[in-house]
Every structure is written in structure tokens, then in C-alpha cells.
XYZ file of C-alpha atoms in Angstrom:
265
model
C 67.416 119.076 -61.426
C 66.084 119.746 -65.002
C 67.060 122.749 -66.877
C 64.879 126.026 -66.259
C 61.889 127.402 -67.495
C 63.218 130.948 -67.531
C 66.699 132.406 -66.543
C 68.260 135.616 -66.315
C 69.598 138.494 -64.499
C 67.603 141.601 -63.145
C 69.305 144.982 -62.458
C 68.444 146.525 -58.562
C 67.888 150.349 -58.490
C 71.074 150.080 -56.393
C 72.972 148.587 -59.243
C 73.650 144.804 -58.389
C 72.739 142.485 -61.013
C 70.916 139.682 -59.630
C 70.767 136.050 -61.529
C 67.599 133.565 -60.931
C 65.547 131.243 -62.712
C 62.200 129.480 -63.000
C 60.768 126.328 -63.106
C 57.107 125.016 -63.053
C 53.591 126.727 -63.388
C 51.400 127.423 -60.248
C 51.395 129.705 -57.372
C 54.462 131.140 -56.995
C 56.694 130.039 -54.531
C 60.751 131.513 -53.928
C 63.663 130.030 -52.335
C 66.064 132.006 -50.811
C 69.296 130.378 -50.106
C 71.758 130.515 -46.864
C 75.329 131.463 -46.575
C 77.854 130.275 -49.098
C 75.177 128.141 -50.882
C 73.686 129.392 -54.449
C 70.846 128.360 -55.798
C 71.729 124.917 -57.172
C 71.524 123.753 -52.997
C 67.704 123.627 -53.829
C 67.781 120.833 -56.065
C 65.770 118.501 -54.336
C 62.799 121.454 -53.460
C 62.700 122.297 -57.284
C 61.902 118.556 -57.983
C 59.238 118.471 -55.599
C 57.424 121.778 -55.818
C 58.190 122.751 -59.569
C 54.900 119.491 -59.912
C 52.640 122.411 -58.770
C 54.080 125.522 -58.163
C 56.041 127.875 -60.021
C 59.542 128.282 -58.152
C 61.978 130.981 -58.472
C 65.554 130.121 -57.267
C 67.675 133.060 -56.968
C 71.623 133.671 -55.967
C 71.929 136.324 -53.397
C 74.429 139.558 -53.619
C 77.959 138.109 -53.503
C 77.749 134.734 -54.721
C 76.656 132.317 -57.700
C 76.117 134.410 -60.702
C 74.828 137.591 -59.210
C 77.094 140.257 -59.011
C 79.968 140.947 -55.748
C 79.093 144.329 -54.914
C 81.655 145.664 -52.428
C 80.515 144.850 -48.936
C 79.876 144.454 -45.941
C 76.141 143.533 -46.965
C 72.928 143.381 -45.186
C 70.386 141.125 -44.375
C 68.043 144.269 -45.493
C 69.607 144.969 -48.230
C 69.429 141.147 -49.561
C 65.722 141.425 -48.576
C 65.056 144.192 -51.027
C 67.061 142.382 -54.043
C 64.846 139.880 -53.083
C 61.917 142.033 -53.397
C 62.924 144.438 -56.503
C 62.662 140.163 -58.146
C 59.684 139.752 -57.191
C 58.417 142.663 -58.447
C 60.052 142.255 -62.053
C 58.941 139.265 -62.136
C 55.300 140.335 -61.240
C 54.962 137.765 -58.945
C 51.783 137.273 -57.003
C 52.036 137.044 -53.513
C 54.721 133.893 -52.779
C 55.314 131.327 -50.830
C 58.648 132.281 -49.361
C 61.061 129.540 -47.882
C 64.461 130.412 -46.635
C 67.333 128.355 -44.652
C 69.681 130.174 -42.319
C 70.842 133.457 -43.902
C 67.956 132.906 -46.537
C 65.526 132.676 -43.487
C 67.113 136.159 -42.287
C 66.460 137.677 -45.368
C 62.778 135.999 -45.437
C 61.978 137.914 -41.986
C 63.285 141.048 -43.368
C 61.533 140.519 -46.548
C 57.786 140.050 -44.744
C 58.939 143.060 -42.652
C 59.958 145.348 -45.304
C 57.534 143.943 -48.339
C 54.584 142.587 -46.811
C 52.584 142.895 -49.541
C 54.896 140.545 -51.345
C 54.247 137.296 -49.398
C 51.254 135.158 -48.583
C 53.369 132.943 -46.268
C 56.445 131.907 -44.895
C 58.506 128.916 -44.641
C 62.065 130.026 -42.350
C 64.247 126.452 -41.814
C 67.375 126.314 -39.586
C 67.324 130.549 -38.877
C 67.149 132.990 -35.771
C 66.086 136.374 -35.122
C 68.580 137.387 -32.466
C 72.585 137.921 -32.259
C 73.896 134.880 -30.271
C 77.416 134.917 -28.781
C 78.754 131.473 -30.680
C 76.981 132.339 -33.528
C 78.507 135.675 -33.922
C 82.155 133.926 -32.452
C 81.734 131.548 -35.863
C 80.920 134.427 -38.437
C 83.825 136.269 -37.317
C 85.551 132.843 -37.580
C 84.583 132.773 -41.678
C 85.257 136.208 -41.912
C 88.526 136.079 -41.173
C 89.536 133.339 -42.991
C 87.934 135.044 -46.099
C 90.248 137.506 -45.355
C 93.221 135.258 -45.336
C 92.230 133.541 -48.690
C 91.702 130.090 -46.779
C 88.838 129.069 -49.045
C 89.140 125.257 -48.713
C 89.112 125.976 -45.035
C 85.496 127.642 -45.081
C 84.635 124.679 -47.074
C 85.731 122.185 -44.999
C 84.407 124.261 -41.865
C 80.703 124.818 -43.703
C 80.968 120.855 -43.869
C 81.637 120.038 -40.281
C 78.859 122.589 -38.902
C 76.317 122.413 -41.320
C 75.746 118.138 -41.120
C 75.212 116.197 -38.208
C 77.465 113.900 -37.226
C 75.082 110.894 -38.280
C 74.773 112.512 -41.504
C 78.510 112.905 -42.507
C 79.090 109.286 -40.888
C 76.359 107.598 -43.145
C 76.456 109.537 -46.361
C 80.325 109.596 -47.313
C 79.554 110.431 -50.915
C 78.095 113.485 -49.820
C 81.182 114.736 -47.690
C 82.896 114.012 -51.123
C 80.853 115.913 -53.084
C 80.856 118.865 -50.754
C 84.612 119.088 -50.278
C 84.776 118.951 -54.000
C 82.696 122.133 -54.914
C 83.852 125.203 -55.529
C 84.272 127.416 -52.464
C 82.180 130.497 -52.618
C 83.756 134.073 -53.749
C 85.866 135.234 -50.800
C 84.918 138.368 -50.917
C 80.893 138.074 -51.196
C 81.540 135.304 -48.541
C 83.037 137.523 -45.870
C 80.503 140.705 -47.079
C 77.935 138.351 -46.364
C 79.091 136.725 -43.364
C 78.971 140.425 -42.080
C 74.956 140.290 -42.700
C 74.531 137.344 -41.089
C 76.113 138.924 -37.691
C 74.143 141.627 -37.244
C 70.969 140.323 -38.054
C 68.379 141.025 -35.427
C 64.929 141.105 -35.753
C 63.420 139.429 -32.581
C 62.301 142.826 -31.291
C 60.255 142.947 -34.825
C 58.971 139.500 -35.032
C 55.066 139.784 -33.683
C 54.787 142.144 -36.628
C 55.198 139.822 -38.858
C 51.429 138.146 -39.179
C 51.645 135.887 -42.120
C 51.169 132.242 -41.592
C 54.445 130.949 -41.046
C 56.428 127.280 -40.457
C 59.407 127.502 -38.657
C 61.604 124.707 -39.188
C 64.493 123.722 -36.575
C 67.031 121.013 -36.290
C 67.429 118.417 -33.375
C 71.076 118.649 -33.830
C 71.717 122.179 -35.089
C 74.756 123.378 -33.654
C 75.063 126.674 -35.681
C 71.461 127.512 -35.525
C 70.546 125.708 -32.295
C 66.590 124.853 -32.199
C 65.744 127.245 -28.858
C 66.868 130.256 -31.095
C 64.113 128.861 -33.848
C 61.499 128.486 -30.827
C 62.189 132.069 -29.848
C 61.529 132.919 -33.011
C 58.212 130.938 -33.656
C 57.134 131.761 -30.151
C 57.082 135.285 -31.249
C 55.515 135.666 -34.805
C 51.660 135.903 -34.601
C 50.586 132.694 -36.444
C 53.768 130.496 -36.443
C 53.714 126.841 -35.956
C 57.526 125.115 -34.806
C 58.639 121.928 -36.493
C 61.796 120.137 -35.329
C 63.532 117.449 -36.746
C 66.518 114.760 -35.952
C 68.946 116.139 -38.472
C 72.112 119.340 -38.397
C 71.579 122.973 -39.804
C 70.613 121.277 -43.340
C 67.111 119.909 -43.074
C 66.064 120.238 -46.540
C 69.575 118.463 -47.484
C 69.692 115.515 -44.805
C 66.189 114.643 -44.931
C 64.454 116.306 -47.708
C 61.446 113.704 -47.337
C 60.162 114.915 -43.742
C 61.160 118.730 -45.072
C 59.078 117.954 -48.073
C 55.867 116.919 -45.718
C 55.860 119.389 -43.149
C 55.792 121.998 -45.714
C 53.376 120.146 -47.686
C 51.595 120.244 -44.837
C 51.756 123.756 -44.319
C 50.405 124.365 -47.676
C 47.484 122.708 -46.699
C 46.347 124.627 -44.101
């Protein structure tokens, strides 16, 4: 990833400095990462939409460069850090794409800020508590607790790839076991948002055009949970593809299309 157009940090009204950067000219377009991932996990998307669009990449509460408020968080609360950007930045309406947590924070940020978006692009999330789901974030949460950060690491490995993934592409299971685990603290805090996300009750209010994106072999975000979702927003189409919670990481070509896609219509 080339170096950014613009960079810096951005003080809330509730005090938490926020860190992000630009690249590109054109409509813009954010990306809102998931949990224990900063912004650098968009590499790949800022090479193929900085040609045309101009893409903010941002590092949520709790992680990256933005500041570790004490927690727990919420997914509403990282919605309107998300939004208090967008509005420093004067942003037109964006094209917002979030995976997993960042998809969370997407709904809440088109449910909160609608003026803020002209369309949505939510990969690998859900809109509802589910029982293994919750079972795992208390899992992280307590092993943030502990200190046991190459444990999260490792376990962010095993249920965030497919199994074909991690079999074929051993340089990548390298890489990843080799970068920094996330701040404990912002980890757990955030963790905490993740498991009491809901917002399925909420979800035919959001009315922007919207791609939902699922994977085949999703085991922490399992694809029905993403068809709820979809099934439920008012102009939503559902995209699934053969790949683990990571679409945009295991096959960043088909992710790359269907949003293209998207764009088009």
C-alpha cells in the first residue's frame, strides 16, 4: 500500500482521539475495520479503489493509533466516531464498507447518521446476538483479561481463515502469527461491543442500497446470520462466497467485483 494522501488524528466531542488517513480523489468511500484489525487490514481495497475513489481508512476506539478510552465500548458509540470523521472531514455522502465488527458499526452508522451515507457495503457481519458467537467473545474477553495476547492471535487466526485458506497460503499464517497482537485492553472493551450488538429489530429502517457480503465457510459469522440480515434491509442484495470470515483477505479478486458491481448499479 502506498503512503497516504492525508493523515491525522481528529478529537470526538467525547474526547477520544481518532487516527485515519486518505488516499485517492473521487467519491468518497470509508472502510471501517473489524475486531482486532486496524486499518492497515485494508491494503488490498486501498489499491483497488484509491484508482477512483477517495478512501478514508480509519482505526476504531481501542486499537491502532486511536486512542484506548476505558471501556467496555459500543458498537454505537464506534458509529458516531465514525460519523464525528466524516463530518470533519466534510465528506459527501460515502460509500461505507465494513467487515464483521466494522459491518456492526456500518448498520449503526446508517441508523444513527443517515444523512452520512449513500450506500452500504457490510462483509462477514450480523445483526442479531447468536449463542456461539457471544460463547467466542466472552472467550477473547477473557483471555484479554489474562494477558494471553499471542493466544487471541493465534485464536483470530484459526476462526477468521478457512481451512483451505490457512492450508494453501502458509506465508500468510506466518505473517499473521507474527503481528503484533492488538492492545489488550481496547481488545476486550471492544469485544464487549461486538456482544451486544443487535440491530435486527432495526434493520428495514435502514433503506440505502446495500451489498451484503457472506462467507461459504464462515464459522464466526455464519452466512444464515448475513441472509437474515439482507433479508431484512429494504434494498439489500446477498452475495456469498467459498472463503472463512475474511473475504476481502482470502479472495480479494471476487470481493473486488461484487462490489464493483454494486457500484454500478
Amino acid at each position: 500500500m502506498s503512503g497516504p494522501d492525508d493523515s491525522g488524528t481528529i478529537r470526538t466531542r467525547a474526547g477520544v482521539e481518532i487516527a485515519y488517513e486518505t488516499h485517492g480523489k473521487g467519491p468518497p468511500m470509508v472502510l471501517v475495520a473489524g475486531l482486532g484489525d486496524d486499518r492497515s487490514s485494508w491494503a488490498a481495497q486501498v489499491e483497488e479503489f484509491a484508482r477512483d475513489h477517495r478512501v478514508v481508512l480509519l482505526d476504531n476506539r481501542g486499537i491502532g493509533r486511536s486512542a484506548t478510552p476505558p471501556g467496555p465500548y459500543s458498537i454505537e458509540q464506534m458509529a458516531d466516531d465514525t460519523h464525528e470523521l466524516a463530518c470533519r472531514l466534510e465528506l459527501d455522502p460515502v460509500t461505507a464498507i465494513g467487515s464483521s465488527m466494522g459491518g456492526a458499526i456500518c448498520q449503526q452508522w446508517a441508523l444513527r447518521h443517515p444523512d452520512d451515507i449513500r450506500r452500504l457495503v457490510i462483509t462477514n457481519s450480523w445483526a442479531e446476538r447468536d449463542v456461539f458467537a457471544t460463547a467466542l467473545f466472552d472467550h477473547w474477553i477473557a483471555m484479554a483479561q489474562r494477558g494471553q495476547s499471542q493466544h487471541i492471535v493465534e485464536s483470530l487466526l484459526l476462526f477468521c481463515f478457512s481451512p483451505g485458506y490457512l492450508t494453501r497460503k502458509s506465508e500468510t499464517v506466518k505473517a499473521f502469527l507474527e503481528t503484533p497482537a492488538p492492545p489488550l485492553e481496547g481488545f476486550a472493551a471492544a469485544a464487549a461491543a461486538c456482544r451486544g450488538h443487535h440491530t435486527l429489530d432495526r434493520a428495514h429502517e435502514i433503506r440505502h442500497p446495500a451489498l451484503v457480503v457472506a462467507g461459504e465457510f464462515d464459522i464466526l459469522t455464519r452466512p444464515e446470520l448475513s441472509r437474515r440480515l439482507a433479508e431484512r434491509m429494504k434494498a439489500a442484495r446477498y452475495v456469498e462466497v467459498p472463503t472463512g470470515h475474511m473475504v476481502f483477505w482470502e479472495m480479494p479478486d471476487a470481493f473486488h467485483r461484487a462490489v464493483r458491481e454494486f457500484l454500478k448499479g
